[in-house]
Coordinates of C-alpha atoms in Angstrom, one line a residue:
M1 CA -184.8 -41.8 -132.8
C2 CA -188.2 -43.6 -132.7
T3 CA -188.9 -47.2 -131.5
I4 CA -192.0 -49.2 -131.4
A5 CA -192.4 -52.0 -128.8
K6 CA -195.7 -53.8 -128.1
G7 CA -197.9 -51.0 -129.3
W8 CA -196.0 -48.3 -127.6
R9 CA -194.0 -45.7 -129.5
F10 CA -191.1 -44.1 -127.9
C11 CA -189.3 -41.1 -129.3
I12 CA -185.9 -40.1 -128.0
T13 CA -184.2 -36.9 -129.1
C14 CA -181.4 -34.8 -127.6
S15 CA -183.9 -32.5 -126.2
D16 CA -185.7 -35.2 -124.2
V17 CA -182.5 -35.7 -122.1
I18 CA -182.4 -33.2 -119.2
V19 CA -179.6 -33.4 -116.6
S20 CA -180.3 -31.3 -113.5
R21 CA -178.2 -30.8 -110.4
V22 CA -179.4 -32.0 -107.2
E23 CA -178.0 -31.7 -103.6
T24 CA -178.7 -35.2 -102.5
V25 CA -179.4 -38.6 -104.1
K26 CA -180.4 -41.9 -102.4
Y27 CA -178.5 -45.1 -103.4
L28 CA -179.2 -48.4 -101.8
G29 CA -180.8 -46.6 -98.9
Y30 CA -177.8 -44.2 -98.3
T31 CA -178.4 -40.5 -98.9
L32 CA -175.3 -39.0 -100.7
D33 CA -175.0 -35.2 -100.5
E34 CA -172.9 -33.1 -102.7
L35 CA -170.0 -32.7 -100.2
L36 CA -170.1 -36.4 -99.3
S37 CA -170.2 -35.3 -95.7
G38 CA -172.9 -37.9 -94.6
S39 CA -174.8 -35.0 -92.7
Q40 CA -178.0 -35.8 -94.7
Q41 CA -177.8 -39.5 -94.1
V42 CA -177.4 -38.8 -90.3
A43 CA -180.3 -36.4 -90.3
G44 CA -182.6 -39.0 -91.7
C45 CA -181.2 -41.5 -89.4
I46 CA -182.0 -39.4 -86.4
K47 CA -185.5 -38.7 -87.6
R48 CA -186.2 -42.4 -88.0
I49 CA -184.8 -43.4 -84.6
A50 CA -186.7 -40.6 -82.8
S51 CA -190.0 -41.7 -84.5
R52 CA -189.5 -45.4 -83.6
L53 CA -188.5 -44.6 -80.1
S54 CA -191.6 -42.4 -79.6
F55 CA -193.7 -45.2 -80.9
L56 CA -192.1 -47.7 -78.3
Y57 CA -192.7 -45.2 -75.5
R58 CA -196.4 -45.0 -76.3
N59 CA -196.6 -48.8 -75.9
A60 CA -194.3 -49.0 -72.9
P61 CA -196.9 -50.2 -70.4
Q62 CA -197.5 -53.3 -72.3
L63 CA -193.8 -54.2 -72.4
D64 CA -191.4 -55.8 -69.9
S65 CA -187.7 -55.0 -69.9
D66 CA -186.6 -57.8 -71.9
S67 CA -189.2 -57.1 -74.5
R68 CA -188.1 -53.5 -74.6
K69 CA -184.5 -54.4 -75.2
T70 CA -185.4 -56.9 -78.1
L71 CA -187.6 -54.2 -79.7
C72 CA -184.8 -51.6 -79.5
N73 CA -182.3 -54.1 -81.0
V74 CA -184.7 -55.0 -83.8
L75 CA -186.4 -51.7 -84.6
I76 CA -184.0 -49.0 -83.7
Q77 CA -180.4 -50.3 -83.6
P78 CA -180.2 -51.1 -87.4
H79 CA -180.8 -47.5 -88.1
F80 CA -177.7 -46.6 -86.0
D81 CA -175.6 -49.3 -87.7
Y82 CA -176.4 -49.0 -91.4
C83 CA -173.2 -47.7 -93.2
M84 CA -172.1 -46.2 -89.9
A85 CA -168.5 -46.7 -90.7
T86 CA -169.0 -44.3 -93.6
W87 CA -171.1 -41.5 -92.3
Y88 CA -170.3 -41.1 -88.6
N89 CA -167.0 -39.1 -88.8
G90 CA -168.6 -36.7 -91.2
A91 CA -171.5 -35.9 -89.1
L92 CA -171.9 -32.5 -87.4
A93 CA -171.0 -32.3 -83.6
S94 CA -174.7 -31.4 -83.0
Q95 CA -175.7 -34.6 -84.9
K96 CA -173.3 -36.7 -82.9
N97 CA -174.6 -35.3 -79.7
R98 CA -178.2 -36.1 -80.8
L99 CA -177.3 -39.7 -81.5
D100 CA -175.7 -40.0 -78.1
A101 CA -178.8 -38.5 -76.5
L102 CA -181.1 -41.0 -78.5
Q103 CA -179.0 -43.8 -77.3
R104 CA -179.3 -42.7 -73.6
R105 CA -183.0 -42.3 -74.1
M106 CA -183.1 -46.1 -75.4
V107 CA -181.4 -47.1 -72.2
R108 CA -183.9 -45.2 -70.0
F109 CA -186.8 -46.7 -72.0
I110 CA -185.4 -50.3 -71.3
G111 CA -184.8 -49.6 -67.6
S112 CA -188.2 -47.6 -67.1
L113 CA -186.0 -44.8 -65.7
D114 CA -186.9 -41.1 -65.4
F115 CA -186.2 -39.0 -68.5
R116 CA -183.6 -37.2 -66.6
A117 CA -181.9 -40.2 -65.0
H118 CA -178.0 -40.2 -65.6
V119 CA -176.8 -42.8 -68.1
D120 CA -173.1 -43.7 -68.6
G121 CA -170.8 -46.4 -69.8
R122 CA -171.7 -48.9 -67.0
D123 CA -175.4 -48.7 -68.1
L124 CA -174.4 -49.5 -71.7
K125 CA -172.1 -52.4 -70.4
C126 CA -174.9 -54.0 -68.6
L127 CA -177.0 -54.1 -71.8
G128 CA -173.9 -55.2 -73.8
W129 CA -174.0 -52.1 -76.0
L130 CA -171.2 -49.9 -77.3
S131 CA -171.4 -46.2 -77.2
V132 CA -172.1 -44.6 -80.5
P133 CA -168.6 -43.5 -81.2
D134 CA -167.2 -47.0 -80.2
R135 CA -169.8 -48.7 -82.4
A136 CA -168.7 -46.6 -85.4
K137 CA -165.1 -47.6 -84.7
Y138 CA -166.3 -51.3 -84.2
F139 CA -167.8 -51.5 -87.8
R140 CA -164.8 -49.5 -89.3
L141 CA -162.4 -51.9 -87.7
L142 CA -164.2 -55.0 -89.0
H143 CA -163.7 -53.7 -92.6
V144 CA -159.9 -53.1 -91.8
F145 CA -159.7 -56.6 -90.3
R146 CA -160.9 -58.0 -93.7
I147 CA -158.4 -55.8 -95.5
H148 CA -155.6 -57.1 -93.2
K149 CA -156.6 -60.5 -94.0
G150 CA -157.0 -59.9 -97.8
T151 CA -160.7 -60.8 -97.8
A152 CA -162.2 -57.4 -98.5
P153 CA -163.3 -56.1 -101.9
P154 CA -160.5 -54.6 -104.0
Y155 CA -161.9 -51.2 -104.1
L156 CA -161.9 -51.1 -100.3
M157 CA -158.3 -52.2 -100.1
Q158 CA -156.9 -49.3 -102.2
G159 CA -154.4 -47.2 -100.3
F160 CA -153.7 -49.6 -97.4
Q161 CA -150.1 -50.5 -97.3
R162 CA -148.3 -52.3 -94.5
V163 CA -145.5 -50.4 -92.7
N164 CA -142.9 -53.0 -93.9
A165 CA -144.0 -52.3 -97.5
V166 CA -143.1 -48.6 -97.1
H167 CA -140.1 -48.6 -94.7
R168 CA -137.2 -51.0 -94.6
Y169 CA -136.6 -50.7 -90.9
T170 CA -138.2 -53.2 -88.6
T171 CA -140.6 -52.4 -85.8
R172 CA -143.1 -54.4 -83.7
G173 CA -145.9 -53.2 -86.0
S174 CA -144.1 -53.5 -89.3
T175 CA -146.2 -56.6 -90.4
S176 CA -149.5 -55.8 -88.7
N177 CA -149.8 -52.0 -88.9
F178 CA -150.7 -50.0 -91.9
H179 CA -148.7 -47.0 -93.1
F180 CA -150.3 -43.6 -92.1
P181 CA -149.6 -41.1 -95.0
R182 CA -149.2 -37.4 -94.6
V183 CA -152.4 -35.7 -95.8
T184 CA -153.0 -31.9 -95.4
G185 CA -155.7 -29.5 -96.2
N186 CA -158.6 -31.9 -97.1
D187 CA -161.3 -32.2 -94.4
I188 CA -163.2 -34.9 -96.4
V189 CA -160.1 -37.1 -96.5
H190 CA -159.4 -36.6 -92.8
K191 CA -163.0 -37.6 -91.9
G192 CA -163.1 -40.5 -94.4
F193 CA -162.8 -44.2 -93.9
F194 CA -159.2 -44.7 -95.0
L195 CA -157.3 -42.4 -92.6
N196 CA -159.6 -43.2 -89.6
G197 CA -159.5 -46.9 -90.4
V198 CA -155.6 -46.8 -90.3
K199 CA -155.6 -44.8 -87.3
D200 CA -158.0 -47.0 -85.3
W201 CA -156.3 -50.3 -86.4
N202 CA -152.9 -49.2 -85.5
A203 CA -154.0 -48.2 -82.0
L204 CA -155.4 -51.6 -81.2
P205 CA -153.4 -54.1 -78.9
N206 CA -151.2 -56.5 -80.9
A207 CA -153.2 -59.5 -79.5
L208 CA -156.4 -58.2 -81.3
K209 CA -154.6 -57.6 -84.5
A210 CA -153.1 -61.2 -84.3
C211 CA -156.6 -62.8 -84.4
S212 CA -156.9 -65.3 -87.2
Q213 CA -160.8 -65.6 -87.5
E214 CA -163.2 -62.9 -87.9
A215 CA -165.7 -64.2 -85.3
V216 CA -163.0 -64.3 -82.7
F217 CA -162.0 -60.8 -83.6
K218 CA -165.5 -59.4 -83.3
T219 CA -165.9 -60.9 -79.9
K220 CA -162.6 -59.7 -78.5
L221 CA -163.0 -56.3 -80.2
K222 CA -166.3 -55.8 -78.4
E223 CA -164.8 -57.0 -75.1
H224 CA -161.9 -54.4 -75.7
F225 CA -164.4 -51.5 -76.0
L226 CA -166.5 -52.7 -73.1
S227 CA -163.6 -53.0 -70.7
S228 CA -163.1 -49.4 -70.8
Y229 CA -166.6 -48.5 -69.5

């Protein structure tokens, strides 16, 4: 088939269409790998965080503590957060350890601490930061809260059923908890958003699940995590 538009001639035949297999593809800034594990996304995330943190360290003498924290929040934290609820559980253990190490390095940078200085939950609490695993849970639970309230997109709500819609008996979590289905033999499913979202939501205190406004839920959820540090 040939077409002519504005002086250009385009010829399209069956032989012109070539479909090739690729291991990864980037969509809306997220790197999808063929196993949907998220490992390629994490690898890129780690590289970007390490690069920006090295840049900040080179300019550290000109910055005070408040400026360092602001720059970390603006230049680095978004790379931790982007689609974190999707990729964190599928990351390799070595990648999770690397993310933890980079976060500790950020804390040392802000506090002008020695590169071997110990960093724990108390240091994160002083900065108002959640640990990397808790931050992943935080974003995942925000999505589940919207599902609980019926404000999430329809595609995200698929599979989520309240306990009282599956079982007839009444329990304290019948109306607020989601049914946890039996799933065996699929590693991707076990590491995915659905099962982990249900598990994390059902483990929350009832007072948190009873929040009516998202802004209130966000504040109380963060306080809930920080209280354990």
